[in-house]
XYZ file of C-alpha atoms in Angstrom:
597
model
C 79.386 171.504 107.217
C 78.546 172.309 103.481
C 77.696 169.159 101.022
C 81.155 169.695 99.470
C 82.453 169.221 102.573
C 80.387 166.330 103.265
C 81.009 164.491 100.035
C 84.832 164.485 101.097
C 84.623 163.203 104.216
C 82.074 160.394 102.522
C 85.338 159.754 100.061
C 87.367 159.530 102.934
C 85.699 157.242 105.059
C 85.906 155.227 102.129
C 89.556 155.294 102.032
C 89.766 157.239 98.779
C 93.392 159.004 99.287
C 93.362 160.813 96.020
C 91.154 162.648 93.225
C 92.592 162.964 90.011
C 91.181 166.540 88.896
C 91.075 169.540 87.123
C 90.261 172.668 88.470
C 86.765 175.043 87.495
C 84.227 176.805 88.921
C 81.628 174.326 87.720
C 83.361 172.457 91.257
C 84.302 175.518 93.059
C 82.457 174.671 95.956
C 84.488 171.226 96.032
C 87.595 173.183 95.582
C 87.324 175.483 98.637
C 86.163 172.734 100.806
C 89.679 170.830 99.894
C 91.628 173.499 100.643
C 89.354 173.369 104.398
C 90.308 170.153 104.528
C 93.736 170.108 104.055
C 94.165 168.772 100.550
C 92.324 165.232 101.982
C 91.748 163.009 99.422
C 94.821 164.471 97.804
C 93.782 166.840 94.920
C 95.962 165.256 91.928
C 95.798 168.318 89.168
C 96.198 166.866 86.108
C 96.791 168.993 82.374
C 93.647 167.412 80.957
C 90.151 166.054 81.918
C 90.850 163.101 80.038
C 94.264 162.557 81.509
C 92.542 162.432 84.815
C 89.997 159.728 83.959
C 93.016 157.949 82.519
C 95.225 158.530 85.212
C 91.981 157.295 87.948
C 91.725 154.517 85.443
C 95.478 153.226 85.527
C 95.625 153.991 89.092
C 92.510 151.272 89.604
C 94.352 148.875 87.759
C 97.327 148.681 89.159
C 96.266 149.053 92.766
C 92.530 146.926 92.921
C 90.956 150.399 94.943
C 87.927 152.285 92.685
C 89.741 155.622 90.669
C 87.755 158.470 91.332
C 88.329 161.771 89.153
C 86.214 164.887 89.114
C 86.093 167.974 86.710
C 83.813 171.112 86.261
C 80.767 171.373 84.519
C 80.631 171.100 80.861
C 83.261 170.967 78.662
C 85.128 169.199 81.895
C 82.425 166.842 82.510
C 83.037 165.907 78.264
C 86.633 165.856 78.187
C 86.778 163.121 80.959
C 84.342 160.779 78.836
C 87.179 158.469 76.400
C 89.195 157.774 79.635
C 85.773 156.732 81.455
C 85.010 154.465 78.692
C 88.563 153.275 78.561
C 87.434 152.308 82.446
C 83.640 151.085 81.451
C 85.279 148.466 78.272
C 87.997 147.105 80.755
C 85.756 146.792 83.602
C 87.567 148.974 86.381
C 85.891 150.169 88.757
C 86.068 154.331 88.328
C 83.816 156.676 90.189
C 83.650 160.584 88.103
C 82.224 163.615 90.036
C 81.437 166.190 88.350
C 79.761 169.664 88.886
C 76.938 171.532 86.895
C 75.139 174.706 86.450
C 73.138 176.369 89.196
C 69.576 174.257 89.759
C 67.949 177.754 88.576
C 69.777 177.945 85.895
C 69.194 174.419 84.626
C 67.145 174.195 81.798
C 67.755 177.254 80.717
C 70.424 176.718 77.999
C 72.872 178.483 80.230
C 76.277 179.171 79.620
C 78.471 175.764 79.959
C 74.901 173.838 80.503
C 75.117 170.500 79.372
C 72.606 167.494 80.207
C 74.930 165.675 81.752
C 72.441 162.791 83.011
C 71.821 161.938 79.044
C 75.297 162.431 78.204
C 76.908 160.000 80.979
C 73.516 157.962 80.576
C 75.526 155.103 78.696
C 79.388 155.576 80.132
C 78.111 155.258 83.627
C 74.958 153.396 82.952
C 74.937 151.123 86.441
C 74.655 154.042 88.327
C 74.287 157.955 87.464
C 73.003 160.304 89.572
C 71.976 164.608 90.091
C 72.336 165.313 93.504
C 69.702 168.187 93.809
C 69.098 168.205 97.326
C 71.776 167.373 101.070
C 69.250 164.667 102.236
C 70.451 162.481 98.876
C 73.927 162.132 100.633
C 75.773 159.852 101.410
C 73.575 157.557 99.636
C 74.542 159.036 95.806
C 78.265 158.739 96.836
C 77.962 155.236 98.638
C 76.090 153.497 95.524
C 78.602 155.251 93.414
C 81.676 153.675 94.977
C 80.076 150.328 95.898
C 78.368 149.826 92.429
C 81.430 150.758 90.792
C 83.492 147.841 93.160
C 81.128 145.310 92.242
C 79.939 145.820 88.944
C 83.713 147.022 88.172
C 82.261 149.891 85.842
C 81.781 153.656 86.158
C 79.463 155.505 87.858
C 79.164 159.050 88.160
C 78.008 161.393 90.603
C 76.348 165.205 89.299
C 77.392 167.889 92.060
C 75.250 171.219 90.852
C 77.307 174.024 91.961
C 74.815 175.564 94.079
C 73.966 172.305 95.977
C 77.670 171.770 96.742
C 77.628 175.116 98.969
C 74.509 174.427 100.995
C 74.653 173.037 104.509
C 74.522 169.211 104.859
C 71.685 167.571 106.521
C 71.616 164.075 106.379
C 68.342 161.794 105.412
C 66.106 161.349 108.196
C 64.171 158.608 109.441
C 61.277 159.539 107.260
C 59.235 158.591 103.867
C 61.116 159.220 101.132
C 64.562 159.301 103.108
C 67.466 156.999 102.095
C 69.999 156.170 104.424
C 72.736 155.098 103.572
C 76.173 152.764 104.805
C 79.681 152.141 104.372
C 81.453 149.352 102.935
C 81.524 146.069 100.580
C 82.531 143.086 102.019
C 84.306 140.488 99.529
C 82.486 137.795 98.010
C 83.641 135.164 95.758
C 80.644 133.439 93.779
C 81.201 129.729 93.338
C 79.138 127.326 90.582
C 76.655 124.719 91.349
C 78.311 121.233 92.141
C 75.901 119.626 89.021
C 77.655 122.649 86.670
C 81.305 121.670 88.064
C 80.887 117.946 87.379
C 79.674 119.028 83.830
C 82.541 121.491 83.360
C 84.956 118.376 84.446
C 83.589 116.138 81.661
C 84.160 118.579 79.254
C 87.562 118.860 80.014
C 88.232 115.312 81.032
C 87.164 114.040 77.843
C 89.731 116.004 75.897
C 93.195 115.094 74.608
C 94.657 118.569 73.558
C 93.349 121.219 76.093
C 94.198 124.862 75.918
C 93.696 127.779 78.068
C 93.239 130.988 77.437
C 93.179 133.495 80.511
C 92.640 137.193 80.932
C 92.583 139.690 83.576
C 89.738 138.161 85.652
C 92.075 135.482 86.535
C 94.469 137.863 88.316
C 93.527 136.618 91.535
C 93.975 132.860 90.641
C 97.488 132.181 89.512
C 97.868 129.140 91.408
C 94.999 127.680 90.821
C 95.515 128.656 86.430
C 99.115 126.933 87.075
C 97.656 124.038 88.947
C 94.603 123.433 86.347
C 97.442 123.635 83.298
C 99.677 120.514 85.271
C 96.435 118.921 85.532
C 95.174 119.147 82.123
C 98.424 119.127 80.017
C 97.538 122.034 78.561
C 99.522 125.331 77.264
C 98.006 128.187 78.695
C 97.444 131.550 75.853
C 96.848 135.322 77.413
C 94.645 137.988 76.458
C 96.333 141.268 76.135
C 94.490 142.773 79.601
C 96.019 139.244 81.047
C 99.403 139.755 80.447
C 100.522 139.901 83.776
C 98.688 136.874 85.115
C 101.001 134.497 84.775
C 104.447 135.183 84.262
C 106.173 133.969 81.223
C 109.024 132.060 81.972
C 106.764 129.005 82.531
C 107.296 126.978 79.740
C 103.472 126.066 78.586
C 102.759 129.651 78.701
C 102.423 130.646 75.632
C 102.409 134.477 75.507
C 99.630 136.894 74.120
C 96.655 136.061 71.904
C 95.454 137.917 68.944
C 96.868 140.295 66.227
C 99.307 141.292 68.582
C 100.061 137.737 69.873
C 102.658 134.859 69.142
C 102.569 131.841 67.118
C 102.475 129.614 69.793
C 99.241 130.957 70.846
C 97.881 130.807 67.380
C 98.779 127.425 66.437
C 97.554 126.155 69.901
C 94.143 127.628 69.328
C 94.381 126.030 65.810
C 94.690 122.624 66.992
C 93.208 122.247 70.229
C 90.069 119.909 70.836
C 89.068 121.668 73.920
C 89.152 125.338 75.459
C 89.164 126.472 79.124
C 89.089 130.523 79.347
C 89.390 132.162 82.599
C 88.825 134.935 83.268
C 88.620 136.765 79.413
C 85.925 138.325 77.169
C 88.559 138.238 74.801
C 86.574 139.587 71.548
C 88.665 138.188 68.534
C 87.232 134.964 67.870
C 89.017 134.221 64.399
C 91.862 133.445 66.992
C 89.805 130.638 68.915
C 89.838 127.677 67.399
C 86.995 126.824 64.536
C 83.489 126.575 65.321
C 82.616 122.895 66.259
C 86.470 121.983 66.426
C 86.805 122.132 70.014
C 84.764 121.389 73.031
C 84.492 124.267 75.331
C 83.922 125.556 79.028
C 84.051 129.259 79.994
C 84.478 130.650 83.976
C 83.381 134.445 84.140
C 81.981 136.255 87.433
C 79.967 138.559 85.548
C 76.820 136.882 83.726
C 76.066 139.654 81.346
C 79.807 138.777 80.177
C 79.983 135.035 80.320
C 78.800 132.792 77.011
C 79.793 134.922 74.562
C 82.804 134.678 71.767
C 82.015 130.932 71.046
C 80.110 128.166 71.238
C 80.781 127.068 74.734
C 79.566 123.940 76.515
C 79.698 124.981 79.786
C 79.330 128.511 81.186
C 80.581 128.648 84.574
C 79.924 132.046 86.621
C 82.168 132.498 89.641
C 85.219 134.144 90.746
C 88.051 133.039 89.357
C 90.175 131.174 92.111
C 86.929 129.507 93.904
C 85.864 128.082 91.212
C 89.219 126.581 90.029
C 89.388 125.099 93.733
C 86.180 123.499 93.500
C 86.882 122.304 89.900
C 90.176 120.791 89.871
C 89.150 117.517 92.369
C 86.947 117.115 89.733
C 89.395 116.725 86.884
C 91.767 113.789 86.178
C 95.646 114.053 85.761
C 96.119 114.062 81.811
C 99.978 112.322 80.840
C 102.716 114.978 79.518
C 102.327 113.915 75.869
C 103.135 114.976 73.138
C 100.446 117.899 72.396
C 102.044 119.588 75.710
C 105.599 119.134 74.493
C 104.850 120.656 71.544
C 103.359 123.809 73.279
C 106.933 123.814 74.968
C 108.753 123.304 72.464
C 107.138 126.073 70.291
C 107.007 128.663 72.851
C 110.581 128.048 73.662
C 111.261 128.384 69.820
C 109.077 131.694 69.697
C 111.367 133.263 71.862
C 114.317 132.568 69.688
C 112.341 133.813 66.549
C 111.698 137.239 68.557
C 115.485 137.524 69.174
C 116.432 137.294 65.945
C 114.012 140.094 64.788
C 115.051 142.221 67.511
C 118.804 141.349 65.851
C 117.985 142.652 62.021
C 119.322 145.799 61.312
C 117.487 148.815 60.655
C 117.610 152.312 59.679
C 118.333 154.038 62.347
C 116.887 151.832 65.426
C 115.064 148.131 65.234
C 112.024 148.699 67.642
C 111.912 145.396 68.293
C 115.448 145.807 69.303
C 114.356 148.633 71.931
C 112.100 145.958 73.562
C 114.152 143.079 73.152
C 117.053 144.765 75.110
C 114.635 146.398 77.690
C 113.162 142.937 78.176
C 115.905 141.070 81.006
C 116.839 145.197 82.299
C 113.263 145.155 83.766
C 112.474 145.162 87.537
C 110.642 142.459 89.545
C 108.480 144.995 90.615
C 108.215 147.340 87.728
C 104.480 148.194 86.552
C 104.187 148.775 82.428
C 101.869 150.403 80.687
C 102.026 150.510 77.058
C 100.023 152.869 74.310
C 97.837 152.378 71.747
C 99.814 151.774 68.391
C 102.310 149.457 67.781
C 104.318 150.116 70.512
C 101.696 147.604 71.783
C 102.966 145.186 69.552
C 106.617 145.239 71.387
C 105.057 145.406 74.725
C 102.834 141.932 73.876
C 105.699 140.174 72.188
C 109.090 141.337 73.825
C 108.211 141.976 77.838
C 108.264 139.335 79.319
C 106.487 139.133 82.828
C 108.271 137.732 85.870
C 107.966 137.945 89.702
C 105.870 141.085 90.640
C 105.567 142.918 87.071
C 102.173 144.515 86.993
C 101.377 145.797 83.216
C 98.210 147.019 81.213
C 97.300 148.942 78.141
C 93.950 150.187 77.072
C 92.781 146.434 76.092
C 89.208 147.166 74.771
C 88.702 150.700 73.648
C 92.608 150.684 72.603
C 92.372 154.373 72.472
C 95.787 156.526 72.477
C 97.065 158.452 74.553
C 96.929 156.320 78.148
C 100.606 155.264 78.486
C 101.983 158.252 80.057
C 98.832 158.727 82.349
C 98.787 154.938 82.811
C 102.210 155.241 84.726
C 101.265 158.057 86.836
C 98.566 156.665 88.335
C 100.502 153.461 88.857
C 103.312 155.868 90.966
C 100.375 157.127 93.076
C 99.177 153.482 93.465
C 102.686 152.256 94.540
C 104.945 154.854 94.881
C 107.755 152.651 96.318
C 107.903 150.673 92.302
C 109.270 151.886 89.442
C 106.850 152.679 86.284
C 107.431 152.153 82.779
C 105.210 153.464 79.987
C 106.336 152.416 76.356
C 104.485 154.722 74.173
C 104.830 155.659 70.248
C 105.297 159.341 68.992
C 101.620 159.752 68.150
C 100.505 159.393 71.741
C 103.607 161.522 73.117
C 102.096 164.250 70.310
C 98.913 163.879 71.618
C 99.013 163.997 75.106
C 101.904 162.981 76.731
C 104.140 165.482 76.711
C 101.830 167.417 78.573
C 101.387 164.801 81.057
C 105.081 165.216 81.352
C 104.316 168.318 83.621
C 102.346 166.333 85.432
C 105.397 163.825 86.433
C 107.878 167.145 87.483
C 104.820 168.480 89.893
C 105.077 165.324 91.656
C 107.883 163.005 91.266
C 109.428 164.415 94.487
C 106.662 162.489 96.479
C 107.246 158.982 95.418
C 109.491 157.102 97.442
C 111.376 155.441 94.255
C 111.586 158.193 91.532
C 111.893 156.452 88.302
C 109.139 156.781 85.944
C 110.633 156.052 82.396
C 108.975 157.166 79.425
C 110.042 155.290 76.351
C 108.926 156.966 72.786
C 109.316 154.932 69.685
C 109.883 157.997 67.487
C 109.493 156.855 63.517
C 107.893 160.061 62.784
C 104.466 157.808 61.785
C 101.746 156.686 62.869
C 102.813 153.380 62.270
C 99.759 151.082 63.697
C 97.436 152.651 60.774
C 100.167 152.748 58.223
C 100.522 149.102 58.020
C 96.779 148.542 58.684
C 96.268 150.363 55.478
C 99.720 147.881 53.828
C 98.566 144.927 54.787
C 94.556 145.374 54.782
C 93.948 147.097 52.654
C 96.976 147.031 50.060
C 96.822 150.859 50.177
C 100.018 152.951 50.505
C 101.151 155.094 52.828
C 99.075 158.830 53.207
C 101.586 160.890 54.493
C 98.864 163.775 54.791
C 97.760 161.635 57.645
C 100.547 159.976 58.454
C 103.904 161.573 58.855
C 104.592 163.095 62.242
C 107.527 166.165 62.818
C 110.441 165.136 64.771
C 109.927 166.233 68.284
C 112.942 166.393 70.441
C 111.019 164.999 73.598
C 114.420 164.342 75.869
C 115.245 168.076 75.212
C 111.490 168.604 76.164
C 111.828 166.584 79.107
C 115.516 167.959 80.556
C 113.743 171.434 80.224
C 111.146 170.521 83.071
C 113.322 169.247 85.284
C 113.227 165.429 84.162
C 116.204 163.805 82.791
C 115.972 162.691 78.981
C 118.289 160.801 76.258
C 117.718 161.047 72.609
C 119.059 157.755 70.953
C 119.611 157.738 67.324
C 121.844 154.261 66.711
C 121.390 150.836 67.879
C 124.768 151.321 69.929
C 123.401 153.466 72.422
C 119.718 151.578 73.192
C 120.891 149.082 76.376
C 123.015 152.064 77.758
C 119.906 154.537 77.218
C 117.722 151.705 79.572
C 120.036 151.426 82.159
C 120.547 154.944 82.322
C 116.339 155.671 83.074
C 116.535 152.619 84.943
C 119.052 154.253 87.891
C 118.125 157.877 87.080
C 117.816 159.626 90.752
C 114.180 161.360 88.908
C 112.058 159.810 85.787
C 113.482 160.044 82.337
C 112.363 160.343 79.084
C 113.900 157.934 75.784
C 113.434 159.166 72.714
C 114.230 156.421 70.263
C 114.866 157.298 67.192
C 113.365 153.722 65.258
C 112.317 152.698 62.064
C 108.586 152.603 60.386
C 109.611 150.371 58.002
C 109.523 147.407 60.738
C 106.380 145.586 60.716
C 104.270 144.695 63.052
C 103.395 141.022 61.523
C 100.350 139.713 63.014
C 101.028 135.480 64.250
C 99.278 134.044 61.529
C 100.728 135.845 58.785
C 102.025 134.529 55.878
C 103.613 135.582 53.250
C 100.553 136.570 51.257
C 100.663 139.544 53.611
C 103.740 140.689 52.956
C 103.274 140.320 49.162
C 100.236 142.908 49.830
C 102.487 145.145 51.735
C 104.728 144.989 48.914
C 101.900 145.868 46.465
C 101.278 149.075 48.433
C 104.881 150.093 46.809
C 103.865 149.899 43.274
C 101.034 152.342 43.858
C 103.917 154.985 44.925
C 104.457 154.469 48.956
C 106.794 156.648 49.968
C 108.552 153.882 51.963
C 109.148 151.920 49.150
C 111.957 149.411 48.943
C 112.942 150.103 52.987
C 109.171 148.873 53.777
C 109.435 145.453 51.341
C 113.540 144.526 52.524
C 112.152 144.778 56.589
C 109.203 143.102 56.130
C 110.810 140.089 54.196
C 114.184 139.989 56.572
C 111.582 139.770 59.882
C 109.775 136.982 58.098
C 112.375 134.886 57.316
C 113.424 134.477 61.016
C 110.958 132.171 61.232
C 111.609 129.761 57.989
C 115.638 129.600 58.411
C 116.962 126.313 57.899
C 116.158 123.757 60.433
C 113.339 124.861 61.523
C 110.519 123.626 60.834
C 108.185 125.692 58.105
C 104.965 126.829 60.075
C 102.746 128.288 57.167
C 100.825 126.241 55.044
C-alpha cells in the first residue's frame, strides 16, 4: 500500500464519500491510487480550484459532514484559497489536501514551488501540516478532519508528490511516533448554574426582549421558539440564520442588517434587552444603542463569544443545552403590547414586500422574480444565493418553511458561490431539489462554467432539478447603488455594465434545459417550468438595475442622494430616481402608519 493509497482509506474510514477536485500532477500519486480504488471517496472534478473549495464548502453546510477538496501543487493549492476562507469566516468545517513539489526539489525555487505552509499559515491556521515522511499518517489526516469538526474551520493537509508514492508504514510504538485514532464523539458544552441564574436576571428583568439568532442555533429551534413564548419577544435572523426558524411564525421577524426588514430594525431600535443565539453577527449599528439595552450572549466558541456589544452575560455552550438549562430559569413575560407590535409589523412587512414586488419595471421587477418564486418553493428545497443583490431578494422575499435549508457566503460575501453552493447541496442530498439565485456578475464569473459541472452529473441524483436563477440587468448592481447611495457617485459603466449573455441558450447547449424571460408575464410560468423540469434548468431573467436595493432603515435622505448621482450625468438617470421613489412609497401609503422620523 502506497501513502496515497493510505490517505484514502484514512478518508474513508472516516466516512468521507466524496472529494471535490481538480486534477494535476502535483496529486498524481492521489490520482492513480483513486482509480485503484475504484473512484472511493468519489472524485467530484470540478472546472475550478475555487469551485471545489466552494462546492466542499456548500456541501458542509447543507449536510453537517466536514467538505474535503484537494488540488495540485501550486497554482491549484492558490486557486482553492477564497472558497477556503469563505469556509474559515463561516465556520464550516472544510479539510483541503493538497500536493507539492518533490522533497528534493523543495527549496529550490522549482517550477510550480510554492511555500505552501506560509501561504495556508492563516486560512487553515488550527491545523496545517507537510507530510514528509509515511510514519506521520494517519495522524496528519485524523487531526485534520477532527480539528476541522470541532473547531468548525479549515485545516489543510500538504501531500509532497514524492511522499504520496512511497509505501505506507504506520507509526510505531516508539519515541517520536504518533499514533493516531478514529472518530469525535458529540459533545454539547453547557454553562455554569451561577452564569445561568445571572443570564435569567438579565432577561427577567426586561420588558421588551429581542432575539437575534444565527446559524449556531440550527440545532435548537425548539428551544429558540420556546425561549421567544417565554420572553415575549420577536425573534430577528442573521443572514447565515436564515433557515433557523421558519418564517411564517408571526414574532419572527425576518433578516437583520443592510439586507434585512424593518421589523428587525425597529425591534433592535427599541428593545431594552437582547438575547443572541447562536450569531457573531458583525454589524452592530443594527443592535440597539450602546447602554440602551441590557444584554446576554450564548456562543460555543469562546474566541467568538463577547464581542459586537456590550453584553452582560456571555454564556458559552451549545446552543440547545444551554436553552434547556436556561429556560426553568426564566419567568413567563404577558403578551403585551411590545410583542403585538413585533406581530403586527412583521405581518405588515410582508404586505410592504408585495407591493414592491407589484411596481412595474422595465423589463422585469426583481423583486417580482422572488416574490413569485416565494409560495412555488419546495418544503425540502435547499437555496443558495450569490453575492450581490440577488442577496437582497433572497433575505427579503424567501420565505423559509418546513425543511428549506438555505445559505449564502455570510462573512466573506465573496461572488461567485451560488452555483457551486447548489452542487454541493445535490451531492449532500441528492433526493432535494436545489435552488441557487445568483446575479449576472457571478454567472460571468464562474457559473457558467460550473454549469458543466451540473450536465457531468445530474444523472446521479435521485431528484434532478437544480434551478439556476440569473437576475440579468446587465450590472453589477450591488456596487452600483453602493456608489448611489454612499457615496452620491454615479454610475461607472467602465466598471459596471455587463454584455448580455444568453445563459438559457448556454445552458440548452449542454444538455440542461433553459428559459430566457424578458416580460413580467412569463416569470411564475418560467418557475414552475424549472420547478418540474425532468433535468436542472437555467432562468435567465431579464430585470431591471434601476430597482433598488433599499437598506431597512432608509429614509428618504437616501434616495435624495441616489437622485443626486443623476445630476452628475448617471447614465440611469430618470429610470433610477422614478424606481427608487415608487419602492419607497409602499411603505408611507395612506393608512399606514409613517415609520421614518
Amino acid at each position: 500500500m502506497k501513502v496515497s493509497d493510505y490517505i484514502l482509506q484514512r478518508l474513508r474510514e472516516w466516512e468521507v464519500e466524496h472529494v471535490f477536485a481538480y486534477p494535476g500532477d502535483g496529486i498524481n500519486g492521489l490520482l492513480a491510487a483513486w482509480e485503484r480504488a475504484d473512484d472511493s471517496p468519489r472524485f467530484i472534478q470540478a472546472r475550478h480550484e475555487e469551485m471545489a473549495a466552494f462546492q466542499a464548502t456548500g456541501y458542509a453546510k447543507f449536510s453537517g459532514r466536514v467538505g474535503v477538496c484537494a488540488a495540485t501543487s501550486g497554482p491549484g493549492a492558490i486557486h482553492l484559497l477564497n472558497g477556503l476562507y469563505d469556509a474559515k469566516l463561516d465556520h464550516v468545517p472544510v479539510v483541503a489536501i493538497v500536493g507539492q513539489t518533490n522533497r528534493s526539489a523543495m527549496g529550490g525555487s522549482y517550477q510550480q514551488e510554492v511555500d505552501l505552509q506560509s501561504l495556508y499559515k492563516d486560512v487553515a491556521s488550527d491545523f496545517c501540516d507537510t507530510v514528509t515522511v509515511p510514519e506521520q499518517l494517519p495522524n496528519a489526516i485524523d487531526r485534520a478532519i477532527r480539528t476541522a469538526y470541532g473547531r468548525r474551520s479549515v485545516t489543510a493537509v500538504i501531500v509532497p508528490a514524492d511522499v504520496q508514492d512511497l509505501e505506507y508504514s504506520p507509526p510505531t510504538h516508539a519515541f517520536k511516533m504518533v499514533p493516531s485514532s478514529l472518530g469525535l464523539s458529540s459533545y454539547a458544552p453547557v454553562p455554569a448554574d451561577r452564569e445561568l441564574s445571572r443570564a435569567a436576571d438579565v432577561l427577567n428583568a426586561g420588558d421588551k426582549v429581542a432575539m437575534l439568532i444565527g446559524q449556531g442555533a440550527r440545532g435548537a429551534r425548539d428551544q429558540v421558539e420556546e425561549a421567544a413564548d417565554v420572553l415575549g419577544a420577536g425573534v430577528a435572523k442573521a443572514l447565515l440564520g436564515k433557515d433557523v426558524l421558519p418564517d411564517d411564525l408571526p414574532f419572527v421577524t425576518g433578516a437583520i442588517g443592510l439586507l434585512g426588514t424593518r421589523p428587525s430594525y425597529e425591534m433592535m431600535r427599541d428593545c431594552d434587552t437582547l438575547l443572541v443565539v447562536g450569531s457573531s453577527f458583525p454589524y452592530t449599528q443594527f443592535l440597539p444603542d450602546l447602554g440602551q439595552a441590557r444584554a446576554v450572549q450564548i456562543d460555543i466558541d469562546p474566541h467568538m463569544v463577547g464581542m459586537r456589544y456590550p453584553f452582560e452575560v456571555n454564556l458559552v455552550g451549545d446552543a440547545a443545552g444551554t436553552l434547556k438549562h436556561l429556560l426553568p430559569l426564566l419567568k413567563h413575560k404577558k403578551h403585551g403590547g411590545w410583542r403585538k407590535k413585533i406581530e403586527r409589523d412583521t405581518a405588515r412587512w410582508w404586505e410592504v414586500m408585495e407591493r414592491r414586488a407589484a411596481v412595474e419595471a422595465d423589463p422585469i421587477n426583481p423583486e417580482y422574480v422572488a416574490h413569485a418564486l416565494d409560495p412555488l418553493l419546495p418544503d425540502d428545497v435547499i437555496l443558495s444565493a450569490d453575492a450581490g443583490s440577488a442577496a437582497n431578494w433572497y433575505a427579503r422575499h424567501l420565505r423559509m418553511r418546513g425543511r428549506m435549508r438555505g445559505s449564502l457566503s455570510g462573512t466573506l460575501a465573496t461572488m461567485g458561490p451560488g452555483v457551486p453552493y447548489a452542487i454541493g447541496a445535490k451531492f449532500a442530498h441528492p433526493g432535494r431539489p436545489a435552488l441557487a439565485l445568483v446575479g449576472d456578475g457571478a454567472m460571468q464569473m464562474n457559473g457558467m462554467a460550473e454549469l458543466v459541472t451540473v450536465a457531468k452529473y445530474w444523472r446521479e441524483w435521485d431528484d434532478p432539478r437544480l434551478v439556476v436563477a440569473v437576475l440579468n440587468n446587465l450590472d453589477l448592481n450591488q456596487v452600483t447603488w453602493e456608489l448611489r447611495a454612499m457615496s452620491g457617485a454615479p454610475q461607472f459603466l467602465a466598471s459596471q455594465s455587463l454584455p448580455d449573455v444568453h445563459y438559457a441558450d448556454f445552458a440548452r447547449s449542454i444538455g440542461l434545459d433553459g428559459v430566457r424571460v424578458e416580460e413580467p408575464g412569463g416569470v411564475e410560468s418560467a418557475w414552475h417550468r424549472a420547478l418540474h423540469a425532468d433535468r436542472p434548468c437555467v432562468i435567465d431573467f431579464r430585470t431591471d438595475p434601476a430597482v433598488p436595493p433599499i437598506p431597512p432603515h432608509a429614509t428618504l435622505d437616501q434616495i435624495e442622494a441616489a437622485a443626486a448621482s443623476v445630476l452628475k450625468g448617471d447614465s440611469d438617470r430618470a429610470a433610477m430616481v422614478k424606481q427608487g421613489l415608487k419602492a419607497k412609497v409602499q411603505e408611507m401609503l395612506p393608512g399606514h402608519r409613517h415609520h421614518d422620523k
